[in-house]
Amino acid sequence: MRKRGTNSFYRTLGGPPKFPELRPVECQCQRIDDLAGVIKAGNGTWANDMVNKASQVLGDVAVPGQALGGNASLSGNPEKVLPRRRNLSSVEDEAWDLLRESVVNYCGSPVGTIAANDPNDSNPANYDQVFIRDFIPSGIAFLLKGEYEIVRNFILHTLQLQSWEKTMDCHSPGQGLMPASFKVRTIPLDGDENATEEVLDPDFGEAAIGRVAPVDSGLWWIILLRAYGKCSGDLSVQERIDVQTGIKMILKLCLADGFDMFPTLLVTDGSCMIDRRMGIHGHPLEIQALFYSALLSAREMLTPEDGSADLIRALNNRLVALSFHIREYYWVDMQKLNEIYRYKTEEYSYDAVNKFNIYPDQVSPWLVEWIPPKGGYFIGNLQPAHMDFRFFSLGNLWSIVSSLATTQQSHAILDLIESKWSDLVAEMPLKICYPALENLEWKIITGSDPKNTPWSYHNGGSWPTLLWQLTVASLKMNRPEIAAKAVEIAERRIATDKWPEYYDTKRARFIGKQSRLYQTWSIAGYLVAKQLLDKPDAARILWNDEDTEILNAFSTNRKRGKKVLKKTYIV
């Protein structure tokens, strides 16, 4: 359970920071699009400070010291919350009512949805906050419904939070980091006990379980920004100077040189949807698939300018290297499993077949019996002398959506899901990973985590929110019957079970033992799946087409292990 404690940053300052440029008349906060007037009047410095700081960090970004303004306004009436109807004939109607009830307003406008909204939960912990990753399906649902304001507000307000400097034991994370979540707090104004103002209180991981910063928040933010532009047709948001700067800060953070030799992102346990210790430290597939999708999306949205040339060049090089690395070394099917089984070890040469010194004994007995003759998937992780053969649903599905997987590999992943339907879907879609860690392995890898017991929560639990990623992947490969079947299974009980966060047991027969009810992204994931099945073409706002430059750089039909380069790339 993720808990949110008192913000030590506030204690240091003696109270929440005051942003005069965020104050309108009613609650003392100014709308984002009115920052220009504030700066010209000399009453605020946040916008200029943000641009100057970003310019220093990026180096290659030429940002003029001007007001950060957009072409449209965030003003509007607060979104109406519909009363919950008790006797609904339609699961979809109930889901919409619940989603609207979860909407959070900031200064009179919708800005996100809380993680869970169970009226009988007396201890919501941090589930009453707006999580970036949790809001993605909510945002997509609203976009497909034609309700763009809440998504636009979310994008711009979370961008404001990107510039905050948070610390953990006197250490600050890299510039460009997006928060895991935020909460709208109402605080009294100094000197006037009857006046209040609203502030956004972000959590960058310094108060979360494990104190781990979220790697995926910035990647999801870029993906949602692109979807907003494609769905609404409003490109003014992504063209804004502050938004362009925010994209570049995220890219700079992810593309920074370090000690790692691999093109994949090196991250720690708990930095993504699996936000507890589960043995995914290193180069987990989920992050790599989101990273690839964010790189493609960012390249599509970046405005051409001389100062971005080096960043674009680094981005293109990384795309080529990342796609080759994942497609070549993470892929496993019956043929590749046979190769690993016959690997030679201790190979030091440049032309070694077993480049990561994988020992054949790592091939687990469960995998030998489980993998079907037709189909394959990307393994969960790859490090020296270690291959994590677990099947991770989000990483594999988003590899299809982002075109990180080839067309052949994408169909093979869906073939495997169909072949192993009783294991991965069963009575509620979809297993977050398969199989579960058990016995001594569970004790060592999770630290005997009582919440991640075998076939529960992150350890082989079933998460209804994954329904929307399965739907996008199925539609992209023109196999909608897979998603339709999964949606039909979910509809049988998800509303009756009060929209749980996750399900337990091998076949997902029980509601999770610590599962929150009325979990917003379970509700939104179902709604997105239903909307996309009704209008399949709308899924295009989420997927990335195969990159032609990557197709030209590598031949997907080459002999395994040999590169065919059309030109030289510096990686």
Tab-separated table of N, CA, C and O in Angstrom, residues 79 81-82 84 95-105 111-118 127-130 135 138 142 150 518-521 523-524:
chain	number	residue	atom	x	y	z
A	79	GLU	N	-16.478	20.683	-13.910
A	79	GLU	CA	-17.196	19.552	-14.480
A	79	GLU	C	-18.233	19.039	-13.477
A	79	GLU	O	-17.949	18.833	-12.308
A	81	VAL	N	-20.494	16.636	-11.435
A	81	VAL	CA	-20.420	15.256	-10.959
A	81	VAL	C	-21.826	14.683	-10.931
A	81	VAL	O	-22.708	15.193	-10.242
A	82	LEU	N	-22.006	13.609	-11.677
A	82	LEU	CA	-23.329	13.011	-11.747
A	82	LEU	C	-23.600	12.168	-10.503
A	82	LEU	O	-22.701	11.502	-10.002
A	84	ARG	N	-24.619	9.032	-8.309
A	84	ARG	CA	-24.492	7.597	-8.585
A	84	ARG	C	-25.866	6.943	-8.572
A	84	ARG	O	-26.626	7.058	-7.625
A	95	ALA	N	-20.018	2.782	-14.946
A	95	ALA	CA	-18.597	3.128	-15.005
A	95	ALA	C	-18.405	4.622	-15.268
A	95	ALA	O	-17.556	5.276	-14.644
A	96	TRP	N	-19.219	5.184	-16.160
A	96	TRP	CA	-19.098	6.615	-16.435
A	96	TRP	C	-19.479	7.445	-15.214
A	96	TRP	O	-18.830	8.449	-14.900
A	97	ASP	N	-20.508	7.048	-14.529
A	97	ASP	CA	-20.892	7.763	-13.317
A	97	ASP	C	-19.770	7.747	-12.284
A	97	ASP	O	-19.440	8.763	-11.670
A	98	LEU	N	-19.173	6.582	-12.105
A	98	LEU	CA	-18.097	6.452	-11.122
A	98	LEU	C	-16.861	7.235	-11.543
A	98	LEU	O	-16.178	7.839	-10.699
A	99	LEU	N	-16.552	7.227	-12.840
A	99	LEU	CA	-15.382	7.969	-13.308
A	99	LEU	C	-15.565	9.465	-13.069
A	99	LEU	O	-14.641	10.153	-12.617
A	100	ARG	N	-16.754	9.971	-13.323
A	100	ARG	CA	-17.002	11.398	-13.119
A	100	ARG	C	-16.974	11.758	-11.633
A	100	ARG	O	-16.560	12.860	-11.269
A	101	GLU	N	-17.384	10.833	-10.796
A	101	GLU	CA	-17.329	11.090	-9.356
A	101	GLU	C	-15.898	11.172	-8.839
A	101	GLU	O	-15.644	11.769	-7.794
A	102	SER	N	-14.967	10.589	-9.556
A	102	SER	CA	-13.572	10.577	-9.113
A	102	SER	C	-12.805	11.820	-9.554
A	102	SER	O	-11.624	11.974	-9.206
A	103	VAL	N	-13.439	12.710	-10.317
A	103	VAL	CA	-12.760	13.889	-10.847
A	103	VAL	C	-12.356	14.835	-9.720
A	103	VAL	O	-13.130	15.100	-8.798
A	104	VAL	N	-11.125	15.344	-9.807
A	104	VAL	CA	-10.591	16.308	-8.846
A	104	VAL	C	-10.548	17.675	-9.518
A	104	VAL	O	-10.096	17.795	-10.662
A	105	ASN	N	-11.013	18.705	-8.815
A	105	ASN	CA	-10.999	20.076	-9.333
A	105	ASN	C	-9.920	20.890	-8.645
A	105	ASN	O	-9.649	20.722	-7.450
A	111	VAL	N	-8.857	18.648	-13.019
A	111	VAL	CA	-7.414	18.529	-13.222
A	111	VAL	C	-6.930	17.084	-13.176
A	111	VAL	O	-5.776	16.800	-13.440
A	112	GLY	N	-7.828	16.141	-12.857
A	112	GLY	CA	-7.419	14.735	-12.805
A	112	GLY	C	-8.478	13.893	-12.121
A	112	GLY	O	-9.582	14.367	-11.822
A	113	THR	N	-8.137	12.629	-11.859
A	113	THR	CA	-9.025	11.715	-11.140
A	113	THR	C	-8.238	11.031	-10.029
A	113	THR	O	-7.077	10.671	-10.215
A	114	ILE	N	-8.872	10.861	-8.878
A	114	ILE	CA	-8.182	10.197	-7.772
A	114	ILE	C	-8.046	8.706	-8.063
A	114	ILE	O	-8.774	8.143	-8.876
A	115	ALA	N	-7.103	8.062	-7.391
A	115	ALA	CA	-6.784	6.662	-7.679
A	115	ALA	C	-7.929	5.726	-7.340
A	115	ALA	O	-8.183	4.757	-8.064
A	116	ALA	N	-8.627	5.968	-6.226
A	116	ALA	CA	-9.757	5.123	-5.835
A	116	ALA	C	-10.760	5.971	-5.080
A	116	ALA	O	-10.389	6.929	-4.393
A	117	ASN	N	-12.031	5.611	-5.192
A	117	ASN	CA	-13.083	6.436	-4.596
A	117	ASN	C	-14.128	5.557	-3.905
A	117	ASN	O	-15.306	5.599	-4.216
A	118	ASP	N	-13.655	4.756	-2.953
A	118	ASP	CA	-14.542	3.886	-2.198
A	118	ASP	C	-15.167	4.677	-1.046
A	118	ASP	O	-14.462	5.104	-0.127
A	127	TYR	N	-4.468	6.911	-1.919
A	127	TYR	CA	-5.362	6.625	-3.041
A	127	TYR	C	-6.321	7.786	-3.308
A	127	TYR	O	-7.109	7.730	-4.252
A	128	ASP	N	-6.263	8.827	-2.480
A	128	ASP	CA	-7.074	10.011	-2.753
A	128	ASP	C	-6.284	11.055	-3.530
A	128	ASP	O	-6.697	12.200	-3.658
A	129	GLN	N	-5.150	10.653	-4.077
A	129	GLN	CA	-4.321	11.542	-4.883
A	129	GLN	C	-4.504	11.240	-6.365
A	129	GLN	O	-5.051	10.201	-6.750
A	130	VAL	N	-4.017	12.147	-7.194
A	130	VAL	CA	-4.026	11.961	-8.645
A	130	VAL	C	-2.661	11.414	-9.054
A	130	VAL	O	-1.654	12.122	-8.949
A	135	PHE	N	-3.918	8.085	-14.105
A	135	PHE	CA	-4.819	8.967	-14.848
A	135	PHE	C	-4.812	8.682	-16.347
A	135	PHE	O	-5.756	9.083	-17.050
A	138	SER	N	-7.944	7.183	-17.611
A	138	SER	CA	-9.006	8.169	-17.407
A	138	SER	C	-8.930	9.250	-18.477
A	138	SER	O	-9.946	9.644	-19.073
A	142	PHE	N	-11.746	10.195	-21.409
A	142	PHE	CA	-12.324	11.517	-21.623
A	142	PHE	C	-12.036	12.035	-23.029
A	142	PHE	O	-12.891	12.674	-23.651
A	150	ILE	N	-10.243	18.449	-19.211
A	150	ILE	CA	-9.584	17.828	-18.058
A	150	ILE	C	-8.200	17.312	-18.430
A	150	ILE	O	-7.254	17.394	-17.643
A	518	TYR	N	-13.715	0.323	-6.161
A	518	TYR	CA	-13.959	1.512	-6.979
A	518	TYR	C	-12.640	2.153	-7.402
A	518	TYR	O	-12.435	3.359	-7.281
A	519	GLN	N	-11.735	1.292	-7.867
A	519	GLN	CA	-10.429	1.742	-8.344
A	519	GLN	C	-10.624	2.425	-9.702
A	519	GLN	O	-11.140	1.856	-10.651
A	520	THR	N	-10.162	3.657	-9.797
A	520	THR	CA	-10.482	4.473	-10.968
A	520	THR	C	-9.893	3.925	-12.246
A	520	THR	O	-10.548	3.934	-13.291
A	521	TRP	N	-8.660	3.419	-12.205
A	521	TRP	CA	-8.112	2.961	-13.481
A	521	TRP	C	-8.658	1.591	-13.894
A	521	TRP	O	-8.552	1.223	-15.068
A	523	ILE	N	-11.946	1.143	-13.628
A	523	ILE	CA	-13.142	1.682	-14.277
A	523	ILE	C	-12.794	2.271	-15.643
A	523	ILE	O	-13.430	1.967	-16.656
A	524	ALA	N	-11.758	3.115	-15.679
A	524	ALA	CA	-11.382	3.786	-16.926
A	524	ALA	C	-10.843	2.805	-17.957
A	524	ALA	O	-11.103	2.957	-19.157
